[in-house]
Amino acid sequence: MTAAKISIKENRRNALLFSLGVITIVGLQTNIALLFARYLDKHPEVIEMLQQVGLGIFICITIYFLFIAKEKKPATQPIAYKSKRHRFFQGLLLASLNLFPLPYWVYLSITFSSFGWFEFSKPFIAFCVTGSIVGTLTMLIAYAHYFNYAKKKQQEIKLNINYMIGGITALISVITLIKILNDM
């Protein structure tokens, strides 16, 4: 939503610079997570514990997005940025604060690897990092481009996004629970 706000209040170029900062960090986080997951894949005793911890985390996230997440009040005073490069660095900073991609990619890649759907080879890792970057950039550009429409239906869209995130994490939780029960 920050990319959309920048697009409306300033211009699309600054929103794109912000988005480039975000995808730089997202790509780095995805790569680090997959390399860590490759290490964990060679140590199955650690994976079992992490899957159980991951299940707990994803259940908590599911509960949060389906039942607790509410609309936040807008900030009283918007910050005015004059530097175009500042938007790129703002994107780097905000994406760095969001650590969700690290456990997400570790957990997802290990789970998919256990089903035989993923390999920890360089092509698979490069494909995932590229997909993460392209997907994130596509969504940020879509937010920036369609924000006027979304602003009219802001409450409905926020509610739907929370349900979508909650549904995705619920699905991941169910898959993991099935995997843990099958391993017992």
N, CA, C and O atoms as a DFTB+ gen file, in Angstrom:
736 C
 N C O
     1  1       0.821      -1.190       0.000
     2  2       0.000       0.000       0.000
     3  2       0.865       1.253       0.000
     4  3       0.428       2.302      -0.473
     5  1       2.074       1.162       0.518
     6  2       2.957       2.325       0.521
     7  2       3.281       2.738      -0.900
     8  3       3.317       3.932      -1.198
     9  1       3.519       1.778      -1.787
    10  2       3.787       2.098      -3.189
    11  2       2.599       2.816      -3.808
    12  3       2.777       3.750      -4.590
    13  1       1.394       2.392      -3.468
    14  2       0.191       3.042      -3.995
    15  2       0.068       4.464      -3.471
    16  3      -0.264       5.374      -4.231
    17  1       0.328       4.667      -2.201
    18  2       0.247       6.009      -1.623
    19  2       1.274       6.944      -2.252
    20  3       0.973       8.105      -2.527
    21  1       2.482       6.443      -2.479
    22  2       3.517       7.266      -3.119
    23  2       3.088       7.623      -4.533
    24  3       3.289       8.752      -4.981
    25  1       2.499       6.668      -5.231
    26  2       2.045       6.916      -6.598
    27  2       0.998       8.018      -6.646
    28  3       1.032       8.864      -7.540
    29  1       0.070       8.020      -5.699
    30  2      -1.001       9.021      -5.676
    31  2      -0.476      10.385      -5.232
    32  3      -0.760      11.400      -5.868
    33  1       0.284      10.407      -4.148
    34  2       0.712      11.687      -3.574
    35  2       1.864      12.327      -4.326
    36  3       1.993      13.552      -4.335
    37  1       2.710      11.509      -4.962
    38  2       3.858      12.061      -5.676
    39  2       3.729      11.741      -7.165
    40  3       3.169      12.526      -7.930
    41  1       4.243      10.597      -7.561
    42  2       4.125      10.165      -8.949
    43  2       4.499       8.692      -9.053
    44  3       5.004       8.097      -8.101
    45  1       4.248       8.123     -10.206
    46  2       4.510       6.691     -10.406
    47  2       6.003       6.386     -10.425
    48  3       6.418       5.290     -10.049
    49  1       6.807       7.347     -10.859
    50  2       8.257       7.129     -10.895
    51  2       8.792       6.903      -9.484
    52  3       9.588       5.989      -9.266
    53  1       8.372       7.714      -8.536
    54  2       8.819       7.533      -7.159
    55  2       8.294       6.224      -6.582
    56  3       8.981       5.567      -5.799
    57  1       7.078       5.845      -6.967
    58  2       6.532       4.559      -6.517
    59  2       7.361       3.408      -7.089
    60  3       7.581       2.404      -6.412
    61  1       7.819       3.551      -8.333
    62  2       8.659       2.527      -8.938
    63  2      10.012       2.457      -8.235
    64  3      10.531       1.364      -8.008
    65  1      10.586       3.604      -7.890
    66  2      11.860       3.607      -7.152
    67  2      11.700       2.920      -5.800
    68  3      12.560       2.144      -5.382
    69  1      10.600       3.209      -5.125
    70  2      10.307       2.532      -3.858
    71  2      10.217       1.027      -4.088
    72  3      10.790       0.247      -3.327
    73  1       9.503       0.618      -5.131
    74  2       9.321      -0.795      -5.444
    75  2      10.650      -1.471      -5.774
    76  3      10.858      -2.627      -5.403
    77  1      11.540      -0.780      -6.454
    78  2      12.855      -1.346      -6.766
    79  2      13.660      -1.593      -5.489
    80  3      14.388      -2.581      -5.390
    81  1      13.527      -0.701      -4.524
    82  2      14.169      -0.919      -3.233
    83  2      13.604      -2.144      -2.536
    84  3      14.345      -2.941      -1.960
    85  1      12.290      -2.286      -2.592
    86  2      11.633      -3.436      -1.953
    87  2      12.087      -4.741      -2.593
    88  3      12.449      -5.681      -1.885
    89  1      12.072      -4.813      -3.926
    90  2      12.402      -6.087      -4.570
    91  2      13.871      -6.449      -4.411
    92  3      14.224      -7.627      -4.460
    93  1      14.731      -5.456      -4.220
    94  2      16.139      -5.744      -3.956
    95  2      16.267      -6.564      -2.673
    96  3      16.980      -7.567      -2.634
    97  1      15.578      -6.133      -1.641
    98  2      15.622      -6.844      -0.355
    99  2      14.873      -8.165      -0.434
   100  3      15.334      -9.163       0.119
   101  1      13.735      -8.193      -1.105
   102  2      12.953      -9.434      -1.224
   103  2      13.789     -10.511      -1.920
   104  3      13.799     -11.664      -1.488
   105  1      14.484     -10.142      -2.987
   106  2      15.346     -11.104      -3.684
   107  2      16.463     -11.607      -2.789
   108  3      16.762     -12.801      -2.777
   109  1      17.073     -10.714      -2.049
   110  2      18.146     -11.092      -1.127
   111  2      17.611     -12.008      -0.025
   112  3      18.229     -13.022       0.299
   113  1      16.462     -11.648       0.549
   114  2      15.868     -12.475       1.601
   115  2      15.494     -13.861       1.080
   116  3      15.722     -14.860       1.763
   117  1      14.932     -13.930      -0.106
   118  2      14.546     -15.212      -0.680
   119  2      15.773     -16.088      -0.907
   120  3      15.755     -17.281      -0.602
   121  1      16.835     -15.498      -1.441
   122  2      18.061     -16.245      -1.693
   123  2      18.670     -16.768      -0.387
   124  3      19.056     -17.934      -0.307
   125  1      18.756     -15.917       0.624
   126  2      19.301     -16.329       1.923
   127  2      18.448     -17.447       2.519
   128  3      18.978     -18.433       3.030
   129  1      17.137     -17.292       2.452
   130  2      16.237     -18.300       3.017
   131  2      16.401     -19.641       2.320
   132  3      16.418     -20.679       2.982
   133  1      16.521     -19.640       1.000
   134  2      16.652     -20.895       0.274
   135  2      18.009     -21.546       0.513
   136  3      18.103     -22.773       0.550
   137  1      19.049     -20.754       0.672
   138  2      20.358     -21.323       1.002
   139  2      20.347     -21.931       2.406
   140  3      20.939     -22.987       2.631
   141  1      19.684     -21.273       3.335
   142  2      19.534     -21.816       4.682
   143  2      18.696     -23.093       4.641
   144  3      18.998     -24.063       5.335
   145  1      17.662     -23.087       3.837
   146  2      16.808     -24.274       3.707
   147  2      17.591     -25.438       3.107
   148  3      17.361     -26.589       3.478
   149  1      18.514     -25.157       2.188
   150  2      19.345     -26.213       1.614
   151  2      20.188     -26.860       2.713
   152  3      20.333     -28.082       2.752
   153  1      20.741     -26.039       3.601
   154  2      21.493     -26.559       4.734
   155  2      20.592     -27.421       5.622
   156  3      20.971     -28.521       6.025
   157  1      19.423     -26.921       5.915
   158  2      18.494     -27.664       6.776
   159  2      18.033     -28.965       6.133
   160  3      17.779     -29.951       6.824
   161  1      17.927     -28.963       4.817
   162  2      17.494     -30.157       4.115
   163  2      18.481     -31.301       4.309
   164  3      18.099     -32.470       4.261
   165  1      19.749     -30.963       4.529
   166  2      20.775     -31.985       4.755
   167  2      20.788     -32.452       6.210
   168  3      21.502     -33.395       6.550
   169  1      20.011     -31.804       7.066
   170  2      19.934     -32.156       8.483
   171  2      18.469     -32.399       8.853
   172  3      17.820     -31.521       9.421
   173  1      17.950     -33.580       8.536
   174  2      16.523     -33.848       8.741
   175  2      16.065     -33.799      10.191
   176  3      14.881     -33.579      10.448
   177  1      16.964     -33.996      11.142
   178  2      16.558     -33.947      12.543
   179  2      16.107     -32.540      12.941
   180  3      15.245     -32.381      13.806
   181  1      16.682     -31.539      12.319
   182  2      16.304     -30.152      12.609
   183  2      14.994     -29.807      11.902
   184  3      14.196     -29.018      12.407
   185  1      14.784     -30.402      10.738
   186  2      13.600     -30.092       9.935
   187  2      12.311     -30.465      10.659
   188  3      11.341     -29.708      10.632
   189  1      12.298     -31.625      11.305
   190  2      11.082     -32.048      12.002
   191  2      10.672     -31.031      13.058
   192  3       9.496     -30.689      13.181
   193  1      11.651     -30.552      13.818
   194  2      11.353     -29.562      14.848
   195  2      10.870     -28.251      14.206
   196  3       9.912     -27.636      14.673
   197  1      11.548     -27.840      13.135
   198  2      11.167     -26.590      12.473
   199  2       9.782     -26.681      11.839
   200  3       9.056     -25.687      11.812
   201  1       9.406     -27.844      11.334
   202  2       8.070     -27.992      10.773
   203  2       7.011     -27.823      11.855
   204  3       5.968     -27.216      11.613
   205  1       7.267     -28.344      13.025
   206  2       6.312     -28.198      14.120
   207  2       6.242     -26.747      14.580
   208  3       5.157     -26.226      14.840
   209  1       7.393     -26.099      14.680
   210  2       7.409     -24.682      15.051
   211  2       6.727     -23.863      13.956
   212  3       5.939     -22.962      14.246
   213  1       7.034     -24.179      12.698
   214  2       6.412     -23.484      11.572
   215  2       4.909     -23.654      11.553
   216  3       4.177     -22.712      11.249
   217  1       4.443     -24.853      11.877
   218  2       3.003     -25.093      11.949
   219  2       2.369     -24.158      12.970
   220  3       1.334     -23.545      12.705
   221  1       2.992     -24.053      14.131
   222  2       2.474     -23.145      15.161
   223  2       2.448     -21.700      14.701
   224  3       1.477     -20.981      14.936
   225  1       3.523     -21.277      14.041
   226  2       3.593     -19.892      13.552
   227  2       2.515     -19.642      12.505
   228  3       1.824     -18.625      12.564
   229  1       2.360     -20.558      11.543
   230  2       1.363     -20.354      10.501
   231  2      -0.061     -20.421      11.046
   232  3      -0.940     -19.726      10.535
   233  1      -0.307     -21.228      12.056
   234  2      -1.633     -21.237      12.682
   235  2      -1.896     -19.893      13.347
   236  3      -3.000     -19.358      13.247
   237  1      -0.897     -19.348      14.021
   238  2      -1.049     -18.025      14.658
   239  2      -1.306     -16.937      13.611
   240  3      -2.154     -16.066      13.807
   241  1      -0.571     -16.996      12.507
   242  2      -0.762     -16.004      11.438
   243  2      -2.164     -16.154      10.839
   244  3      -2.828     -15.156      10.558
   245  1      -2.611     -17.386      10.646
   246  2      -3.957     -17.632      10.117
   247  2      -5.008     -17.031      11.035
   248  3      -5.916     -16.338      10.576
   249  1      -4.889     -17.293      12.315
   250  2      -5.848     -16.753      13.285
   251  2      -5.823     -15.230      13.259
   252  3      -6.871     -14.586      13.301
   253  1      -4.631     -14.660      13.190
   254  2      -4.518     -13.199      13.166
   255  2      -5.244     -12.604      11.962
   256  3      -6.067     -11.701      12.111
   257  1      -4.936     -13.114      10.765
   258  2      -5.516     -12.503       9.568
   259  2      -7.001     -12.814       9.394
   260  3      -7.727     -12.015       8.803
   261  1      -7.462     -13.948       9.892
   262  2      -8.875     -14.273       9.738
   263  2      -9.759     -13.655      10.809
   264  3     -10.922     -13.349      10.547
   265  1      -9.222     -13.466      12.022
   266  2     -10.084     -13.049      13.121
   267  2      -9.682     -11.760      13.828
   268  3     -10.537     -11.096      14.414
   269  1      -8.414     -11.391      13.788
   270  2      -7.956     -10.269      14.598
   271  2      -7.658      -9.014      13.784
   272  3      -7.938      -7.908      14.247
   273  1      -7.102      -9.156      12.593
   274  2      -6.653      -8.009      11.801
   275  2      -7.809      -7.045      11.532
   276  3      -8.847      -7.437      11.001
   277  1      -7.619      -5.825      11.894
   278  2      -8.613      -4.769      11.704
   279  2      -7.976      -3.621      10.938
   280  3      -6.755      -3.539      10.810
   281  1      -8.820      -2.745      10.436
   282  2      -8.337      -1.567       9.729
   283  2      -7.616      -0.650      10.713
   284  3      -8.085      -0.399      11.823
   285  1      -6.460      -0.159      10.268
   286  2      -5.704       0.773      11.102
   287  2      -6.061       2.199      10.704
   288  3      -6.369       2.480       9.545
   289  1      -6.013       3.088      11.683
   290  2      -6.308       4.493      11.413
   291  2      -5.151       5.109      10.644
   292  3      -3.994       4.794      10.921
   293  1      -5.443       5.993       9.670
   294  2      -4.369       6.611       8.905
   295  2      -3.539       7.546       9.781
   296  3      -4.019       8.093      10.774
   297  1      -2.286       7.708       9.385
   298  2      -1.386       8.600      10.109
   299  2      -1.903      10.034      10.002
   300  3      -2.485      10.417       8.987
   301  1      -1.690      10.805      11.035
   302  2      -2.215      12.167      11.048
   303  2      -1.428      13.101      10.144
   304  3      -2.012      13.989       9.523
   305  1      -0.135      12.924      10.057
   306  2       0.698      13.843       9.291
   307  2       1.555      13.050       8.300
   308  3       2.475      12.350       8.722
   309  1       1.274      13.142       6.980
   310  2       2.130      12.441       6.022
   311  2       3.510      13.107       5.940
   312  3       3.641      14.324       6.069
   313  1       4.520      12.282       5.723
   314  2       5.890      12.779       5.622
   315  2       6.155      13.148       4.169
   316  3       5.882      12.361       3.263
   317  1       6.685      14.338       3.953
   318  2       6.992      14.794       2.600
   319  2       8.440      14.442       2.275
   320  3       9.356      14.802       3.013
   321  1       8.637      13.732       1.155
   322  2       9.974      13.357       0.714
   323  2      10.323      14.170      -0.509
   324  3       9.509      14.318      -1.420
   325  1      11.525      14.694      -0.532
   326  2      11.940      15.508      -1.663
   327  2      12.906      14.769      -2.564
   328  3      12.941      15.022      -3.768
   329  1      13.682      13.873      -2.015
   330  2      14.683      13.150      -2.775
   331  2      14.075      11.928      -3.444
   332  3      13.334      11.171      -2.818
   333  1      14.392      11.743      -4.714
   334  2      13.898      10.574      -5.422
   335  2      14.639       9.326      -4.948
   336  3      14.048       8.251      -4.842
   337  1      15.930       9.470      -4.663
   338  2      16.701       8.332      -4.169
   339  2      16.215       7.905      -2.801
   340  3      16.357       6.742      -2.424
   341  1      15.645       8.834      -2.058
   342  2      15.156       8.521      -0.724
   343  2      14.056       7.461      -0.790
   344  3      13.944       6.642       0.122
   345  1      13.256       7.458      -1.833
   346  2      12.197       6.470      -1.986
   347  2      12.780       5.072      -2.174
   348  3      12.245       4.098      -1.644
   349  1      13.875       4.972      -2.926
   350  2      14.538       3.677      -3.100
   351  2      15.012       3.160      -1.742
   352  3      14.799       1.994      -1.411
   353  1      15.648       4.017      -0.966
   354  2      16.156       3.613       0.342
   355  2      15.013       3.350       1.329
   356  3      15.143       2.511       2.221
   357  1      13.908       4.058       1.171
   358  2      12.743       3.773       2.003
   359  2      12.223       2.366       1.691
   360  3      11.841       1.627       2.598
   361  1      12.211       2.004       0.418
   362  2      11.809       0.656       0.025
   363  2      12.746      -0.395       0.607
   364  3      12.296      -1.436       1.087
   365  1      14.061      -0.120       0.563
   366  2      15.027      -1.034       1.170
   367  2      14.753      -1.207       2.660
   368  3      14.755      -2.325       3.175
   369  1      14.518      -0.092       3.346
   370  2      14.305      -0.140       4.792
   371  2      13.027      -0.890       5.150
   372  3      13.048      -1.779       6.002
   373  1      11.915      -0.540       4.506
   374  2      10.652      -1.197       4.838
   375  2      10.682      -2.693       4.534
   376  3      10.144      -3.494       5.298
   377  1      11.304      -3.067       3.428
   378  2      11.398      -4.493       3.095
   379  2      12.332      -5.211       4.072
   380  3      12.119      -6.382       4.384
   381  1      13.350      -4.525       4.548
   382  2      14.261      -5.130       5.523
   383  2      13.557      -5.384       6.850
   384  3      13.865      -6.353       7.543
   385  1      12.625      -4.528       7.199
   386  2      11.876      -4.706       8.444
   387  2      10.893      -5.865       8.365
   388  3      10.524      -6.445       9.386
   389  1      10.475      -6.199       7.156
   390  2       9.543      -7.319       6.961
   391  2      10.365      -8.598       6.827
   392  3      10.915      -8.881       5.762
   393  1      10.446      -9.357       7.895
   394  2      11.234     -10.587       7.888
   395  2      10.409     -11.820       7.538
   396  3      10.930     -12.934       7.571
   397  1       9.145     -11.644       7.206
   398  2       8.278     -12.774       6.892
   399  2       8.799     -13.634       5.736
   400  3       8.640     -14.853       5.796
   401  1       9.415     -13.069       4.685
   402  2       9.883     -13.930       3.588
   403  2      10.929     -14.964       3.998
   404  3      11.020     -16.023       3.376
   405  1      11.715     -14.677       5.031
   406  2      12.754     -15.631       5.429
   407  2      12.157     -16.948       5.931
   408  3      12.432     -17.990       5.337
   409  1      11.354     -16.946       6.996
   410  2      10.793     -18.234       7.429
   411  2       9.814     -18.815       6.410
   412  3       9.669     -20.033       6.304
   413  1       9.147     -17.940       5.665
   414  2       8.192     -18.414       4.661
   415  2       8.896     -19.285       3.629
   416  3       8.455     -20.405       3.368
   417  1       9.993     -18.789       3.030
   418  2      10.687     -19.542       1.994
   419  2      11.408     -20.759       2.563
   420  3      11.463     -21.802       1.912
   421  1      11.958     -20.640       3.760
   422  2      12.592     -21.813       4.377
   423  2      11.550     -22.904       4.568
   424  3      11.743     -24.046       4.153
   425  1      10.467     -22.544       5.190
   426  2       9.410     -23.501       5.506
   427  2       8.799     -24.096       4.235
   428  3       8.640     -25.312       4.125
   429  1       8.463     -23.234       3.285
   430  2       7.813     -23.702       2.067
   431  2       8.736     -24.589       1.248
   432  3       8.303     -25.625       0.743
   433  1       9.994     -24.206       1.106
   434  2      10.913     -24.997       0.289
   435  2      11.206     -26.353       0.932
   436  3      11.308     -27.361       0.232
   437  1      11.342     -26.384       2.253
   438  2      11.581     -27.665       2.926
   439  2      10.347     -28.556       2.802
   440  3      10.466     -29.754       2.546
   441  1       9.177     -27.978       2.983
   442  2       7.945     -28.758       2.861
   443  2       7.780     -29.284       1.439
   444  3       7.482     -30.462       1.246
   445  1       7.971     -28.421       0.444
   446  2       7.831     -28.864      -0.949
   447  2       8.911     -29.889      -1.306
   448  3       8.659     -30.813      -2.080
   449  1      10.104     -29.728      -0.748
   450  2      11.174     -30.689      -0.993
   451  2      10.809     -32.054      -0.427
   452  3      11.116     -33.080      -1.034
   453  1      10.161     -32.074       0.723
   454  2       9.776     -33.352       1.324
   455  2       8.707     -34.068       0.492
   456  3       8.596     -35.293       0.545
   457  1       7.922     -33.306      -0.274
   458  2       6.932     -33.915      -1.174
   459  2       7.527     -34.236      -2.543
   460  3       6.866     -34.847      -3.382
   461  1       8.785     -33.821      -2.769
   462  2       9.434     -34.046      -4.053
   463  2       9.099     -33.000      -5.097
   464  3       9.335     -33.219      -6.285
   465  1       8.555     -31.875      -4.683
   466  2       8.147     -30.818      -5.617
   467  2       9.220     -29.755      -5.793
   468  3       9.059     -28.859      -6.622
   469  1      10.302     -29.829      -5.043
   470  2      11.342     -28.805      -5.078
   471  2      12.693     -29.456      -4.843
   472  3      12.808     -30.396      -4.057
   473  1      13.715     -28.955      -5.525
   474  2      15.092     -29.399      -5.333
   475  2      15.930     -28.189      -4.955
   476  3      15.648     -27.068      -5.377
   477  1      16.958     -28.426      -4.159
   478  2      17.834     -27.330      -3.748
   479  2      19.012     -27.186      -4.697
   480  3      20.161     -27.092      -4.266
   481  1      18.721     -27.171      -5.990
   482  2      19.752     -26.962      -7.003
   483  2      19.764     -25.478      -7.381
   484  3      18.811     -24.747      -7.112
   485  1      20.854     -25.054      -8.006
   486  2      20.977     -23.643      -8.390
   487  2      19.842     -23.173      -9.304
   488  3      19.331     -22.070      -9.112
   489  1      19.430     -23.981     -10.300
   490  2      18.319     -23.515     -11.148
   491  2      17.008     -23.317     -10.380
   492  3      16.298     -22.338     -10.609
   493  1      16.684     -24.248      -9.466
   494  2      15.459     -24.107      -8.680
   495  2      15.521     -22.864      -7.794
   496  3      14.554     -22.108      -7.704
   497  1      16.656     -22.660      -7.148
   498  2      16.814     -21.492      -6.281
   499  2      16.724     -20.210      -7.097
   500  3      16.044     -19.267      -6.692
   501  1      17.403     -20.164      -8.244
   502  2      17.353     -18.972      -9.102
   503  2      15.929     -18.710      -9.588
   504  3      15.488     -17.562      -9.645
   505  1      15.212     -19.779      -9.936
   506  2      13.833     -19.639     -10.386
   507  2      12.955     -19.054      -9.277
   508  3      12.148     -18.158      -9.527
   509  1      13.114     -19.560      -8.060
   510  2      12.319     -19.057      -6.928
   511  2      12.642     -17.604      -6.609
   512  3      11.739     -16.807      -6.358
   513  1      13.920     -17.257      -6.618
   514  2      14.308     -15.867      -6.342
   515  2      13.742     -14.955      -7.422
   516  3      13.194     -13.896      -7.117
   517  1      13.871     -15.355      -8.670
   518  2      13.331     -14.552      -9.774
   519  2      11.820     -14.429      -9.668
   520  3      11.270     -13.343      -9.855
   521  1      11.150     -15.523      -9.374
   522  2       9.697     -15.498      -9.221
   523  2       9.255     -14.604      -8.076
   524  3       8.251     -13.899      -8.178
   525  1      10.004     -14.638      -6.991
   526  2       9.691     -13.785      -5.842
   527  2       9.838     -12.310      -6.202
   528  3       9.000     -11.485      -5.839
   529  1      10.910     -11.992      -6.916
   530  2      11.149     -10.606      -7.335
   531  2      10.078     -10.143      -8.315
   532  3       9.498      -9.070      -8.144
   533  1       9.815     -10.941      -9.334
   534  2       8.837     -10.562     -10.356
   535  2       7.438     -10.462      -9.753
   536  3       6.695      -9.529     -10.057
   537  1       7.080     -11.410      -8.909
   538  2       5.763     -11.374      -8.276
   539  2       5.587     -10.166      -7.379
   540  3       4.543      -9.515      -7.404
   541  1       6.604      -9.865      -6.586
   542  2       6.529      -8.695      -5.704
   543  2       6.441      -7.413      -6.515
   544  3       5.617      -6.549      -6.217
   545  1       7.280      -7.277      -7.537
   546  2       7.246      -6.067      -8.364
   547  2       5.907      -5.926      -9.077
   548  3       5.367      -4.824      -9.166
   549  1       5.371      -7.022      -9.580
   550  2       4.068      -6.982     -10.259
   551  2       2.981      -6.491      -9.309
   552  3       2.164      -5.645      -9.675
   553  1       2.975      -7.020      -8.102
   554  2       1.947      -6.604      -7.134
   555  2       2.135      -5.142      -6.720
   556  3       1.150      -4.416      -6.586
   557  1       3.360      -4.702      -6.518
   558  2       3.580      -3.308      -6.140
   559  2       3.168      -2.352      -7.256
   560  3       2.587      -1.298      -6.994
   561  1       3.466      -2.720      -8.494
   562  2       3.049      -1.886      -9.632
   563  2       1.529      -1.896      -9.758
   564  3       0.921      -0.864     -10.044
   565  1       0.923      -3.045      -9.549
   566  2      -0.544      -3.125      -9.609
   567  2      -1.170      -2.260      -8.513
   568  3      -2.147      -1.555      -8.765
   569  1      -0.616      -2.310      -7.307
   570  2      -1.113      -1.444      -6.231
   571  2      -1.016       0.023      -6.630
   572  3      -1.969       0.786      -6.471
   573  1       0.143       0.406      -7.147
   574  2       0.349       1.799      -7.517
   575  2      -0.580       2.227      -8.652
   576  3      -1.061       3.360      -8.673
   577  1      -0.825       1.333      -9.578
   578  2      -1.632       1.673     -10.743
   579  2      -3.131       1.711     -10.437
   580  3      -3.847       2.582     -10.930
   581  1      -3.591       0.787      -9.641
   582  2      -5.027       0.665      -9.392
   583  2      -5.470       1.205      -8.034
   584  3      -6.549       0.863      -7.550
   585  1      -4.651       2.034      -7.431
   586  2      -4.974       2.507      -6.092
   587  2      -6.228       3.380      -6.063
   588  3      -6.986       3.318      -5.095
   589  1      -6.467       4.187      -7.091
   590  2      -7.671       5.021      -7.102
   591  2      -8.928       4.164      -7.020
   592  3      -9.867       4.486      -6.292
   593  1      -8.935       3.075      -7.769
   594  2     -10.085       2.163      -7.700
   595  2     -10.156       1.513      -6.320
   596  3     -11.228       1.385      -5.728
   597  1      -9.006       1.113      -5.832
   598  2      -8.957       0.449      -4.525
   599  2      -9.337       1.404      -3.401
   600  3      -9.902       0.979      -2.394
   601  1      -9.036       2.680      -3.563
   602  2      -9.359       3.649      -2.525
   603  2     -10.863       3.742      -2.315
   604  3     -11.320       3.940      -1.189
   605  1     -11.631       3.603      -3.383
   606  2     -13.079       3.658      -3.285
   607  2     -13.625       2.453      -2.524
   608  3     -14.619       2.560      -1.807
   609  1     -12.968       1.313      -2.687
   610  2     -13.428       0.091      -2.036
   611  2     -12.419      -0.363      -0.988
   612  3     -12.233      -1.561      -0.774
   613  1     -11.779       0.583      -0.344
   614  2     -10.662       0.300       0.551
   615  2     -11.026      -0.674       1.662
   616  3     -10.281      -1.623       1.905
   617  1     -12.121      -0.471       2.326
   618  2     -12.481      -1.353       3.438
   619  2     -12.728      -2.772       2.939
   620  3     -12.256      -3.733       3.546
   621  1     -13.460      -2.909       1.843
   622  2     -13.757      -4.230       1.296
   623  2     -12.485      -4.945       0.859
   624  3     -12.339      -6.144       1.096
   625  1     -11.565      -4.227       0.226
   626  2     -10.323      -4.825      -0.262
   627  2      -9.433      -5.240       0.902
   628  3      -8.852      -6.325       0.869
   629  1      -9.310      -4.395       1.943
   630  2      -8.505      -4.767       3.102
   631  2      -9.045      -6.033       3.742
   632  3      -8.276      -6.905       4.146
   633  1     -10.336      -6.136       3.834
   634  2     -10.959      -7.313       4.426
   635  2     -10.665      -8.538       3.571
   636  3     -10.332      -9.598       4.101
   637  1     -10.787      -8.402       2.242
   638  2     -10.521      -9.526       1.352
   639  2      -9.060      -9.950       1.396
   640  3      -8.770     -11.147       1.376
   641  1      -8.131      -8.997       1.455
   642  2      -6.710      -9.320       1.514
   643  2      -6.408     -10.079       2.799
   644  3      -5.657     -11.055       2.779
   645  1      -6.983      -9.643       3.916
   646  2      -6.773     -10.362       5.172
   647  2      -7.279     -11.794       5.072
   648  3      -6.615     -12.716       5.547
   649  1      -8.447     -11.996       4.462
   650  2      -8.981     -13.345       4.303
   651  2      -8.122     -14.177       3.349
   652  3      -7.938     -15.375       3.563
   653  1      -7.593     -13.539       2.289
   654  2      -6.724     -14.260       1.363
   655  2      -5.452     -14.722       2.063
   656  3      -5.059     -15.881       1.927
   657  1      -4.804     -13.830       2.812
   658  2      -3.587     -14.193       3.536
   659  2      -3.903     -15.275       4.562
   660  3      -3.165     -16.252       4.689
   661  1      -4.997     -15.099       5.289
   662  2      -5.404     -16.107       6.264
   663  2      -5.690     -17.447       5.616
   664  3      -5.339     -18.488       6.171
   665  1      -6.319     -17.439       4.455
   666  2      -6.608     -18.682       3.741
   667  2      -5.350     -19.390       3.267
   668  3      -5.246     -20.614       3.353
   669  1      -4.392     -18.613       2.765
   670  2      -3.126     -19.200       2.302
   671  2      -2.374     -19.828       3.464
   672  3      -1.884     -20.952       3.362
   673  1      -2.286     -19.094       4.575
   674  2      -1.565     -19.657       5.729
   675  2      -2.325     -20.844       6.324
   676  3      -1.706     -21.768       6.852
   677  1      -3.653     -20.829       6.244
   678  2      -4.431     -21.984       6.721
   679  2      -4.135     -23.210       5.861
   680  3      -3.977     -24.315       6.380
   681  1      -4.060     -23.012       4.550
   682  2      -3.747     -24.114       3.641
   683  2      -2.360     -24.676       3.940
   684  3      -2.181     -25.893       3.986
   685  1      -1.393     -23.808       4.141
   686  2      -0.044     -24.259       4.481
   687  2      -0.058     -25.019       5.807
   688  3       0.635     -26.026       5.954
   689  1      -0.843     -24.540       6.767
   690  2      -0.941     -25.211       8.063
   691  2      -1.529     -26.607       7.919
   692  3      -1.043     -27.551       8.541
   693  1      -2.561     -26.746       7.112
   694  2      -3.197     -28.056       6.908
   695  2      -2.225     -29.020       6.229
   696  3      -2.124     -30.179       6.630
   697  1      -1.517     -28.554       5.214
   698  2      -0.543     -29.406       4.524
   699  2       0.542     -29.865       5.497
   700  3       0.928     -31.034       5.495
   701  1       1.025     -28.957       6.315
   702  2       2.064     -29.307       7.280
   703  2       1.546     -30.266       8.331
   704  3       2.247     -31.206       8.708
   705  1       0.338     -30.048       8.810
   706  2      -0.237     -30.944       9.808
   707  2      -0.371     -32.353       9.246
   708  3      -0.068     -33.328       9.934
   709  1      -0.818     -32.464       8.013
   710  2      -0.915     -33.776       7.349
   711  2       0.470     -34.423       7.257
   712  3       0.629     -35.615       7.520
   713  1       1.456     -33.626       6.883
   714  2       2.840     -34.154       6.763
   715  2       3.343     -34.624       8.118
   716  3       3.940     -35.697       8.207
   717  1       3.117     -33.850       9.181
   718  2       3.582     -34.231      10.522
   719  2       2.873     -35.491      10.988
   720  3       3.506     -36.376      11.565
   721  1       1.567     -35.590      10.749
   722  2       0.814     -36.783      11.166
   723  2       1.243     -38.027      10.380
   724  3       1.277     -39.128      10.930
   725  1       1.568     -37.853       9.102
   726  2       2.031     -38.998       8.287
   727  2       3.403     -39.482       8.749
   728  3       3.702     -40.672       8.650
   729  1       4.234     -38.578       9.250
   730  2       5.568     -38.956       9.711
   731  2       5.571     -39.665      11.051
   732  3       6.550     -40.319      11.412
   733  1       4.459     -39.537      11.804
   734  2       4.403     -40.151      13.125
   735  2       4.208     -41.635      13.062
   736  3       4.142     -42.294      14.099
